[in-house]
Coordinates of C-alpha atoms and ligand atoms in Angstrom, one line a residue:
M1 CA 89.8 125.2 85.8
T2 CA 92.1 124.0 88.9
N3 CA 93.0 126.1 91.8
P4 CA 96.4 127.4 92.3
P5 CA 98.4 125.2 94.8
P6 CA 97.9 127.1 98.2
D7 CA 101.0 128.7 100.0
W8 CA 101.6 125.5 102.6
H9 CA 103.8 127.5 105.2
V10 CA 100.5 130.1 105.4
L11 CA 98.0 127.6 105.8
A12 CA 100.2 125.8 108.3
A13 CA 100.3 129.0 110.4
T14 CA 96.6 129.4 110.3
V15 CA 94.8 126.2 110.0
E16 CA 92.0 125.6 112.8
Y17 CA 91.4 122.1 114.3
P18 CA 89.9 120.5 117.3
T19 CA 92.3 118.9 119.8
D20 CA 89.6 117.5 122.5
L21 CA 88.3 113.7 122.3
L22 CA 85.1 113.2 120.5
I23 CA 82.6 111.3 122.6
D24 CA 79.0 111.0 122.4
G25 CA 78.7 114.0 119.9
G26 CA 80.6 116.1 122.0
W27 CA 84.5 117.3 122.5
V28 CA 85.6 116.3 125.8
P29 CA 88.9 116.8 127.8
G30 CA 90.3 113.4 128.4
E31 CA 92.5 112.5 131.3
H32 CA 95.3 114.5 130.3
R33 CA 97.2 116.0 127.4
S34 CA 100.2 115.1 125.0
D35 CA 102.1 117.3 122.6
V36 CA 101.8 116.9 119.1
V37 CA 105.1 117.5 117.7
S38 CA 105.7 118.2 114.1
P39 CA 108.9 116.0 112.2
I40 CA 109.2 119.2 109.7
D41 CA 111.0 121.1 112.3
G42 CA 110.7 119.2 115.5
R43 CA 108.5 122.1 117.0
V44 CA 105.6 121.2 119.2
I45 CA 102.1 122.1 117.0
T46 CA 99.5 121.9 119.9
D47 CA 98.7 119.6 122.2
V48 CA 95.9 117.2 122.2
A49 CA 93.5 115.4 124.8
Y50 CA 94.5 112.1 125.7
A51 CA 92.4 109.4 126.8
D52 CA 93.0 106.6 129.7
A53 CA 91.0 103.5 130.0
A54 CA 88.0 105.6 131.4
S55 CA 87.3 108.1 128.6
V56 CA 87.7 104.4 126.3
D57 CA 85.0 103.3 128.6
R58 CA 82.8 106.4 128.1
A59 CA 83.1 106.2 124.4
V60 CA 82.4 102.7 124.1
A61 CA 79.5 102.9 126.0
S62 CA 78.2 106.1 124.0
A63 CA 78.9 103.9 120.7
R64 CA 76.6 100.8 122.5
R65 CA 73.8 103.2 123.1
A66 CA 73.8 104.8 119.7
F67 CA 73.8 101.1 118.2
E68 CA 71.4 99.8 120.7
D69 CA 68.8 102.8 120.0
R70 CA 69.2 102.2 116.3
R71 CA 69.3 105.8 115.8
W72 CA 71.8 104.9 113.0
S73 CA 71.6 101.3 112.0
G74 CA 67.8 101.9 112.0
M75 CA 68.1 104.9 109.6
A76 CA 66.9 103.9 106.0
P77 CA 70.0 103.1 104.0
A78 CA 69.2 106.0 101.5
D79 CA 69.3 108.3 104.6
R80 CA 72.9 106.8 105.6
K81 CA 74.2 107.0 102.4
D82 CA 73.1 111.0 102.2
V83 CA 75.3 111.1 105.0
L84 CA 78.6 109.5 104.4
I85 CA 78.0 111.3 100.7
R86 CA 77.8 114.7 102.1
W87 CA 80.7 114.1 104.5
S88 CA 82.8 113.2 101.8
H89 CA 82.2 116.4 99.8
L90 CA 83.0 118.4 103.0
V91 CA 86.3 116.6 102.8
N92 CA 87.0 117.6 99.5
E93 CA 85.9 121.2 100.5
H94 CA 88.6 121.2 103.2
A95 CA 91.1 119.4 101.4
E96 CA 94.0 121.8 102.0
Q97 CA 93.2 122.0 105.5
L98 CA 93.5 118.4 106.0
A99 CA 96.3 118.2 103.8
V100 CA 98.7 120.7 105.4
L101 CA 97.5 119.0 108.8
T102 CA 98.9 115.6 107.6
S103 CA 102.0 117.2 106.5
L104 CA 102.5 119.0 109.8
E105 CA 101.9 116.1 112.0
M106 CA 103.4 113.2 110.1
G107 CA 105.8 115.1 107.7
K108 CA 104.7 114.0 104.0
P109 CA 104.7 116.4 101.3
A110 CA 101.4 118.7 101.7
R111 CA 101.1 118.3 97.6
E112 CA 101.1 114.6 97.9
A113 CA 98.7 114.4 101.1
Q114 CA 96.3 116.3 99.1
A115 CA 96.3 114.4 95.9
I116 CA 96.5 110.6 97.4
D117 CA 95.4 110.7 101.2
V118 CA 92.6 113.3 100.9
R119 CA 91.5 112.1 97.8
A120 CA 91.3 108.5 99.3
C121 CA 89.4 110.0 102.2
H122 CA 86.9 111.5 100.1
R123 CA 86.5 108.5 97.7
T124 CA 86.5 106.1 100.3
L125 CA 83.5 107.9 102.3
R126 CA 82.0 108.1 98.7
W127 CA 82.3 104.9 97.4
Y128 CA 80.8 103.3 100.4
G129 CA 78.1 105.8 100.9
E130 CA 77.0 104.8 97.2
A131 CA 77.5 100.9 98.3
I132 CA 75.3 101.0 101.3
D133 CA 72.0 100.4 99.4
K134 CA 73.1 98.3 96.6
V135 CA 73.7 95.2 98.9
L136 CA 71.2 93.0 99.3
D137 CA 70.3 89.9 101.5
E138 CA 69.5 86.4 100.5
M139 CA 66.3 84.3 100.3
P140 CA 67.6 80.7 99.4
S141 CA 65.3 78.2 97.8
V142 CA 64.0 76.1 100.7
P143 CA 60.9 73.9 100.6
D144 CA 57.3 75.9 100.0
S145 CA 56.5 75.3 103.8
S146 CA 59.3 77.5 104.9
W147 CA 61.1 80.9 104.3
A148 CA 64.9 81.3 105.2
L149 CA 66.4 84.6 105.2
I150 CA 70.0 85.3 105.6
E151 CA 70.6 88.7 106.4
R152 CA 73.7 90.6 107.0
E153 CA 73.2 92.4 110.1
P154 CA 75.7 94.9 111.5
A155 CA 78.2 93.8 114.2
G156 CA 77.7 96.3 116.5
V157 CA 80.5 98.6 118.2
V158 CA 83.6 98.4 115.9
G159 CA 86.9 99.5 117.8
A160 CA 89.5 100.7 114.9
I161 CA 93.3 101.2 115.9
T162 CA 95.3 102.8 113.3
P163 CA 98.9 104.0 111.9
W164 CA 100.2 107.3 111.2
N165 CA 101.8 106.2 107.4
F166 CA 98.6 107.2 105.7
P167 CA 96.4 108.5 108.3
L168 CA 93.4 109.7 106.8
T169 CA 93.5 106.7 103.9
L170 CA 93.8 103.7 106.8
E171 CA 91.2 105.5 109.3
T172 CA 88.5 106.0 106.2
W173 CA 89.1 102.2 104.9
K174 CA 87.9 101.0 108.3
V175 CA 85.3 103.8 109.3
A176 CA 83.5 104.2 106.2
P177 CA 82.4 100.5 105.7
A178 CA 81.7 99.9 109.2
L179 CA 79.4 102.9 109.6
A180 CA 78.1 101.9 106.1
V181 CA 76.7 98.7 107.6
G182 CA 75.2 100.6 110.4
C183 CA 77.9 99.9 113.0
S184 CA 78.9 102.4 115.9
V185 CA 82.7 103.2 115.9
V186 CA 85.7 103.9 118.4
L187 CA 88.4 105.3 116.2
K188 CA 91.9 105.1 118.0
P189 CA 94.4 107.1 115.8
A190 CA 97.9 106.8 116.1
E191 CA 99.8 109.0 118.8
L192 CA 101.7 110.8 115.5
S193 CA 98.4 111.8 113.7
P194 CA 95.8 112.9 116.0
L195 CA 94.8 115.9 114.4
T196 CA 93.6 115.0 110.9
A197 CA 91.4 112.2 112.6
L198 CA 89.9 115.1 114.7
Y199 CA 89.5 117.3 112.0
V200 CA 87.6 114.6 109.7
A201 CA 85.2 113.4 112.4
R202 CA 84.3 116.9 113.1
L203 CA 83.1 117.0 109.2
G204 CA 81.2 114.0 109.8
L205 CA 79.2 115.5 112.8
E206 CA 78.5 118.5 110.4
A207 CA 77.4 115.8 107.5
G208 CA 74.7 114.8 110.0
L209 CA 76.6 111.7 112.0
P210 CA 74.1 111.0 115.1
D211 CA 75.9 111.8 118.3
G212 CA 77.7 108.4 119.7
V213 CA 78.0 107.0 116.1
L214 CA 81.7 108.0 115.8
N215 CA 84.1 108.6 118.5
V216 CA 87.6 109.1 118.7
V217 CA 89.9 108.7 121.5
N218 CA 93.5 110.0 121.1
G219 CA 95.9 108.4 123.4
S220 CA 99.0 106.2 123.5
G221 CA 98.8 102.3 122.0
A222 CA 99.4 100.9 125.6
V223 CA 96.6 102.7 127.2
A224 CA 93.7 103.8 124.9
G225 CA 94.7 101.3 122.2
A226 CA 94.9 98.4 124.7
A227 CA 91.6 99.4 126.5
L228 CA 90.0 99.3 123.4
A229 CA 91.5 95.9 122.1
G230 CA 90.6 93.9 124.9
H231 CA 87.3 95.9 125.7
M232 CA 84.2 93.5 126.9
D233 CA 81.8 95.6 125.0
V234 CA 83.3 96.0 121.5
D235 CA 82.5 93.4 119.0
V236 CA 84.8 93.8 116.4
I237 CA 88.4 95.1 116.4
T238 CA 90.2 96.5 113.0
F239 CA 93.8 97.4 112.8
T240 CA 96.3 98.7 110.6
G241 CA 100.0 99.0 112.3
S242 CA 102.7 96.9 113.1
T243 CA 103.1 92.8 113.3
A244 CA 104.0 92.8 117.0
T245 CA 101.1 95.2 118.1
G246 CA 98.5 93.2 115.8
R247 CA 99.9 90.2 117.9
A248 CA 99.0 92.0 121.2
I249 CA 95.6 93.2 119.9
M250 CA 94.9 89.3 118.7
A251 CA 95.8 88.2 122.1
A252 CA 93.6 90.9 123.7
A253 CA 90.5 90.2 121.9
A254 CA 90.9 86.6 122.6
Q255 CA 91.6 87.2 126.4
S256 CA 88.6 89.5 126.7
N257 CA 85.1 88.8 124.7
M258 CA 86.8 87.2 121.9
K259 CA 85.8 90.2 119.6
R260 CA 86.5 89.2 116.1
P261 CA 90.2 91.0 115.2
Y262 CA 91.1 92.1 111.8
L263 CA 94.7 92.6 111.5
E264 CA 96.5 94.6 108.5
L265 CA 100.1 94.2 109.3
G266 CA 103.7 94.9 108.3
G267 CA 105.6 93.9 104.9
K268 CA 108.8 93.4 103.5
G269 CA 107.9 94.0 99.7
A270 CA 109.9 93.2 96.9
N271 CA 110.5 94.0 93.3
I272 CA 111.5 91.1 91.6
V273 CA 113.6 91.7 88.4
F274 CA 114.0 89.0 85.6
P275 CA 116.3 89.6 82.6
D276 CA 113.7 89.9 80.0
A277 CA 112.1 92.9 81.7
D278 CA 111.7 96.4 80.6
L279 CA 114.3 97.8 83.0
D280 CA 114.0 101.1 82.5
K281 CA 110.5 100.8 83.9
A282 CA 111.3 98.3 86.6
A283 CA 114.1 100.4 87.9
A284 CA 112.0 103.7 88.4
A285 CA 109.2 101.8 90.1
T286 CA 112.1 100.1 92.2
A287 CA 113.0 103.7 93.3
W288 CA 109.4 105.0 93.5
A289 CA 108.7 101.8 95.5
V290 CA 111.1 102.3 98.4
T291 CA 111.0 106.3 98.7
Y292 CA 107.1 107.2 98.2
N293 CA 106.3 108.3 101.6
A294 CA 109.6 108.0 102.7
G295 CA 109.4 104.4 102.5
Q296 CA 107.3 104.2 105.4
M297 CA 104.8 102.2 103.6
C298 CA 103.6 98.5 104.5
T299 CA 104.0 97.7 100.7
A300 CA 107.4 99.6 100.3
G301 CA 109.3 97.7 97.9
S302 CA 112.1 97.3 100.3
R303 CA 113.8 94.3 98.5
L304 CA 114.7 94.6 94.9
I305 CA 115.5 90.8 94.1
V306 CA 117.2 91.0 90.7
H307 CA 118.7 88.3 88.2
E308 CA 122.5 88.1 88.7
S309 CA 123.2 88.9 85.2
I310 CA 121.4 92.4 85.0
K311 CA 122.1 93.4 88.6
D312 CA 124.7 96.2 87.8
E313 CA 122.8 97.6 85.2
V314 CA 119.6 97.8 87.1
V315 CA 120.9 98.8 90.5
G316 CA 122.9 101.7 88.2
K317 CA 119.5 102.8 86.9
V318 CA 117.6 102.7 90.4
L319 CA 120.6 104.7 92.0
E320 CA 120.1 107.4 89.5
A321 CA 116.3 107.7 89.7
M322 CA 116.9 107.9 93.4
A323 CA 119.6 110.4 93.2
A324 CA 116.6 113.0 92.5
L325 CA 114.7 111.8 95.3
Q326 CA 116.1 113.8 97.9
P327 CA 113.9 114.6 101.4
N328 CA 113.0 118.4 101.7
D329 CA 110.7 120.5 103.6
P330 CA 107.5 118.9 102.9
L331 CA 105.5 122.2 102.9
R332 CA 107.6 123.7 99.9
H333 CA 105.7 122.4 96.6
D334 CA 109.1 121.0 94.9
A335 CA 109.8 118.4 97.7
P336 CA 110.2 115.1 96.4
L337 CA 110.4 113.5 99.8
G338 CA 108.9 114.6 103.0
A339 CA 110.0 114.1 106.4
I340 CA 110.2 110.8 108.7
A341 CA 107.3 110.9 110.7
S342 CA 109.0 111.4 114.3
A343 CA 112.5 111.4 115.8
R344 CA 111.9 107.9 117.2
Q345 CA 111.0 106.5 113.7
L346 CA 114.0 108.1 112.2
E347 CA 116.6 106.8 115.0
T348 CA 114.8 103.5 114.6
I349 CA 115.4 103.4 110.6
H350 CA 119.3 104.5 111.5
S351 CA 119.8 101.8 114.0
I352 CA 118.6 99.3 111.6
V353 CA 120.8 100.4 108.7
T354 CA 123.6 100.2 111.2
E355 CA 123.2 97.4 112.5
G356 CA 122.6 95.5 109.3
L357 CA 125.7 97.1 107.9
A358 CA 127.6 95.6 110.7
E359 CA 126.6 92.0 109.7
G360 CA 128.0 93.0 105.9
G361 CA 126.6 94.3 102.7
H362 CA 128.2 97.6 101.0
L363 CA 126.5 100.6 101.2
L364 CA 125.9 102.3 97.9
M365 CA 123.6 105.6 98.8
G366 CA 122.9 107.2 101.8
G367 CA 122.7 105.8 105.0
E368 CA 123.0 108.6 107.5
P369 CA 120.3 111.6 108.7
V370 CA 120.1 114.9 106.6
L371 CA 118.7 118.3 107.0
T372 CA 119.4 117.7 110.7
E373 CA 119.9 121.5 110.9
S374 CA 115.9 122.0 110.5
G375 CA 115.4 120.3 113.7
G376 CA 113.2 118.1 112.1
S377 CA 113.9 114.2 110.8
Y378 CA 115.1 113.4 107.5
Y379 CA 116.5 110.2 105.9
P380 CA 118.1 110.0 102.3
P381 CA 117.4 107.1 99.9
T382 CA 120.0 104.7 101.0
V383 CA 120.8 101.5 99.2
V384 CA 122.5 98.6 100.3
E385 CA 123.9 95.5 98.1
G386 CA 125.9 92.0 98.7
L387 CA 123.3 90.9 101.0
N388 CA 122.6 87.4 102.1
P389 CA 118.6 87.1 101.8
H390 CA 118.5 86.1 105.5
S391 CA 120.1 88.8 106.9
L392 CA 118.6 91.8 109.2
L393 CA 118.4 94.2 106.1
A394 CA 117.0 91.9 103.9
Q395 CA 114.5 90.5 106.9
K396 CA 113.5 93.5 108.7
E397 CA 110.7 95.7 108.3
V398 CA 112.6 99.2 108.0
F399 CA 109.8 101.6 107.6
G400 CA 112.1 103.9 105.8
P401 CA 113.7 104.7 102.6
V402 CA 116.1 101.7 102.5
L403 CA 116.5 99.4 99.9
S404 CA 118.3 96.3 100.1
V405 CA 119.7 94.6 97.0
L406 CA 119.6 90.9 96.5
T407 CA 120.3 88.4 93.4
F408 CA 119.1 85.2 92.1
A409 CA 119.9 82.3 89.6
T410 CA 117.0 80.7 88.8
D411 CA 113.1 81.6 88.7
D412 CA 112.6 79.1 91.4
E413 CA 115.3 81.0 93.8
A414 CA 114.0 84.2 93.2
I415 CA 110.4 83.1 94.4
A416 CA 111.7 81.3 97.3
I417 CA 113.6 84.7 98.5
G418 CA 110.6 86.4 97.3
N419 CA 108.7 84.0 100.2
A420 CA 111.3 84.0 102.4
T421 CA 110.3 86.5 105.4
P422 CA 107.6 86.3 107.7
Y423 CA 105.7 88.7 105.8
G424 CA 103.0 88.2 103.2
L425 CA 101.4 91.7 102.2
A426 CA 102.7 92.7 98.3
S427 CA 105.0 92.5 95.9
A428 CA 105.7 93.0 92.1
I429 CA 107.3 91.1 89.1
W430 CA 108.8 92.5 86.3
T431 CA 108.8 90.0 83.2
N432 CA 107.6 90.5 79.7
D433 CA 107.2 86.5 79.6
L434 CA 103.8 85.6 80.5
N435 CA 104.2 82.2 81.8
R436 CA 106.8 83.4 83.9
A437 CA 104.8 86.4 85.1
R438 CA 102.1 83.6 85.9
R439 CA 104.3 81.0 87.7
A440 CA 105.6 83.7 90.0
S441 CA 102.5 85.4 90.8
K442 CA 101.4 82.2 91.7
G443 CA 104.5 80.8 94.1
L444 CA 104.3 84.1 95.9
R445 CA 102.5 83.9 99.1
M446 CA 101.6 87.7 99.2
G447 CA 97.9 89.2 99.4
T448 CA 98.9 91.3 96.2
V449 CA 101.1 90.6 93.3
W450 CA 101.6 93.4 90.8
V451 CA 103.0 92.3 87.4
N452 CA 105.1 95.0 85.3
C453 CA 103.5 97.9 88.1
F454 CA 103.6 99.0 91.5
E455 CA 101.3 100.1 93.9
E456 CA 98.3 99.7 91.8
G457 CA 95.1 99.6 93.5
D458 CA 91.2 100.9 93.5
L459 CA 88.4 100.7 95.9
T460 CA 86.6 97.8 94.0
V461 CA 89.5 95.7 94.8
P462 CA 90.5 94.3 98.5
F463 CA 94.0 94.9 100.0
G464 CA 95.2 92.6 102.5
G465 CA 97.9 90.2 103.6
V466 CA 98.7 86.6 104.1
K467 CA 101.2 85.1 106.8
Q468 CA 102.4 87.5 109.6
S469 CA 101.1 90.3 107.5
G470 CA 97.6 89.6 108.8
F471 CA 94.2 89.0 107.1
G472 CA 90.8 90.5 106.9
S473 CA 91.2 92.6 103.7
D474 CA 90.4 96.3 103.6
K475 CA 88.6 97.8 100.5
S476 CA 86.2 96.6 98.3
L477 CA 82.6 95.0 99.0
H478 CA 84.3 92.3 100.8
A479 CA 85.5 94.8 103.6
L480 CA 81.8 95.1 104.5
E481 CA 81.8 91.3 105.5
K482 CA 84.1 92.2 108.4
F483 CA 81.4 94.6 110.2
T484 CA 78.4 92.5 109.5
N485 CA 76.8 88.9 111.1
L486 CA 75.3 86.5 109.2
K487 CA 71.6 86.0 110.6
T488 CA 69.4 83.4 109.5
T489 CA 65.6 83.5 110.3
W490 CA 63.4 80.8 109.3
I491 CA 59.8 81.2 108.8
E492 CA 57.4 78.1 109.1
L493 CA 54.3 78.9 106.7
S494 CA 50.8 77.9 107.6
Ligands
NAD1 P1 102.1 100.4 115.6 O1 101.6 99.0 115.8 O2 103.2 101.0 116.7 O3 100.9 101.5 115.6 C1 99.5 101.3 115.4 C2 98.4 101.8 116.2 O4 98.5 100.8 117.3 C3 98.6 103.0 116.9 O5 97.4 103.5 116.8 C4 99.3 102.8 118.4 O6 98.9 103.8 119.3 C5 98.4 101.5 118.3 N1 98.8 100.5 119.4 C6 100.4 100.3 119.9 N2 100.1 99.3 120.9 C7 99.2 99.1 121.2 C8 98.5 98.1 121.6 N3 99.5 97.2 122.7 N4 97.2 97.8 121.8 C9 96.4 98.4 121.1 N5 96.8 99.3 120.0 C10 98.1 99.5 120.4 O7 102.4 101.1 114.1 P2 103.1 102.3 113.7 O8 104.4 102.2 113.9 O9 101.8 103.2 113.8 O10 102.6 101.9 112.2 C11 103.7 101.3 111.3 C12 103.4 99.7 111.1 O11 102.0 99.7 110.6 C13 104.1 99.1 110.3 O12 104.7 97.9 110.4 C14 103.5 99.1 108.6 O13 103.8 97.9 108.0 C15 102.2 98.8 109.4 N6 101.1 99.0 108.2 C16 100.3 97.9 108.0 C17 99.5 98.5 106.7 C18 98.9 97.7 106.1 O14 97.7 97.8 105.3 N7 99.0 95.9 106.1 C19 99.4 99.9 106.4 C20 100.1 101.0 107.0 C21 100.8 100.5 108.0

């Protein structure tokens, strides 16, 4: 029997959480404090400690000490596994608190945060915990007079910098594999979502993570993030966020100690609908793909690329589906869509729409902020058609519930339009012709292509982009490679 959902408003008023930095196993105040504002109603929830470069230094030094004395990397893999699995259970036990905090700080429906974000956090910790003692090293065949060992050694101190759109999921996709292989971690969560990161870290301590193995330094990207990316004693930097920040992080890595950067960046995903597709399914997925999480997804299907012969029919169905997906208070059980993560993000979305419409195009739905009387940040599903594939709205990542409709006449043209952005993260193809599906999936330069589905994923399957969407996938056993170095040892036998 499943428990009835909680009253999210009551939980929001009573939930307790840490607000200091986590360094060396202790909660410390940082250099100053910064307000956390809820996009639900524009109110200040609390303030949190912010790290300047000095606190980042202390966190890195603590992670380095923990790594060098092998208090974690030297633990038997089976014991590290126990800690991660215990942590995953604690996340489950605190699912409602984590869900309501996610909702409070970044505005997605609490119901969804529990079903998707908290579940992903729990499962990722469990999956990498379970994987720890299943990954084997290699002993190749060499002449009898020698042994050669190829071992995966933990890379050392990992800096993780993460965004706010799926805070728990994206933090755990980085922290769990890094810890699984024995690295120490300094996590810099997004400014908009510090509370969930601190809460989960506290559960990690409770699960038995030794002091200094996981440090959390909230702070601004320009100060704390930049200090971590440019630090001389961080071995690997793993990042999810915008392409512009990814570029700065790569430059900082190169200019400091040449730490390895792994970048999961922006996207401009598409649903490409061919005339032979199941149009109802394609339209429902298109509506969902750009409105889920209020469109604040790197994989958002923000372009509908549809054959000209079926454009009106498909767009009609998309509009009908979207009409039901209007934003509301995310602490209500029935809110189909929540808030936009911040007033600034709302402003960004609206200014891209306004600027895009000034270039041409025809607004079919939405286009203005809503629920302004709430004091929060809400934007409705917005659809624009009649756009040129090179126009602003067809090119720029909006990171909001904004769909650009583009048309094509031939299969080659569909693929060319699909590829005609600087990004290469993920897109979907809708067709019932297997040959066409295969040609199109081969033709699209994307990290992920979905055929007749959208946003399918599993921990066993890597997730990452190509082109300016970045490199170095999260998830799956492949993610472990990012946090290990290959070490060769030759032993001459007598
Ligand atoms: P952002 O790049 O503004 O911030 C991401 C993180 O980087 C934050 O923690 C921020 O504080 C930090 N940061 C900012 N400037 C920095 C600097 N100079 N040096 C070091 N760190 C710095 O992105 P955002 O607005 O938080 O998130 C939205 C972006 O993330 C979108 O572009 C989206 O596509 C992308 N994203 C990508 C994926 C993916 O897997 N490819 C997933 C989710 C989000």
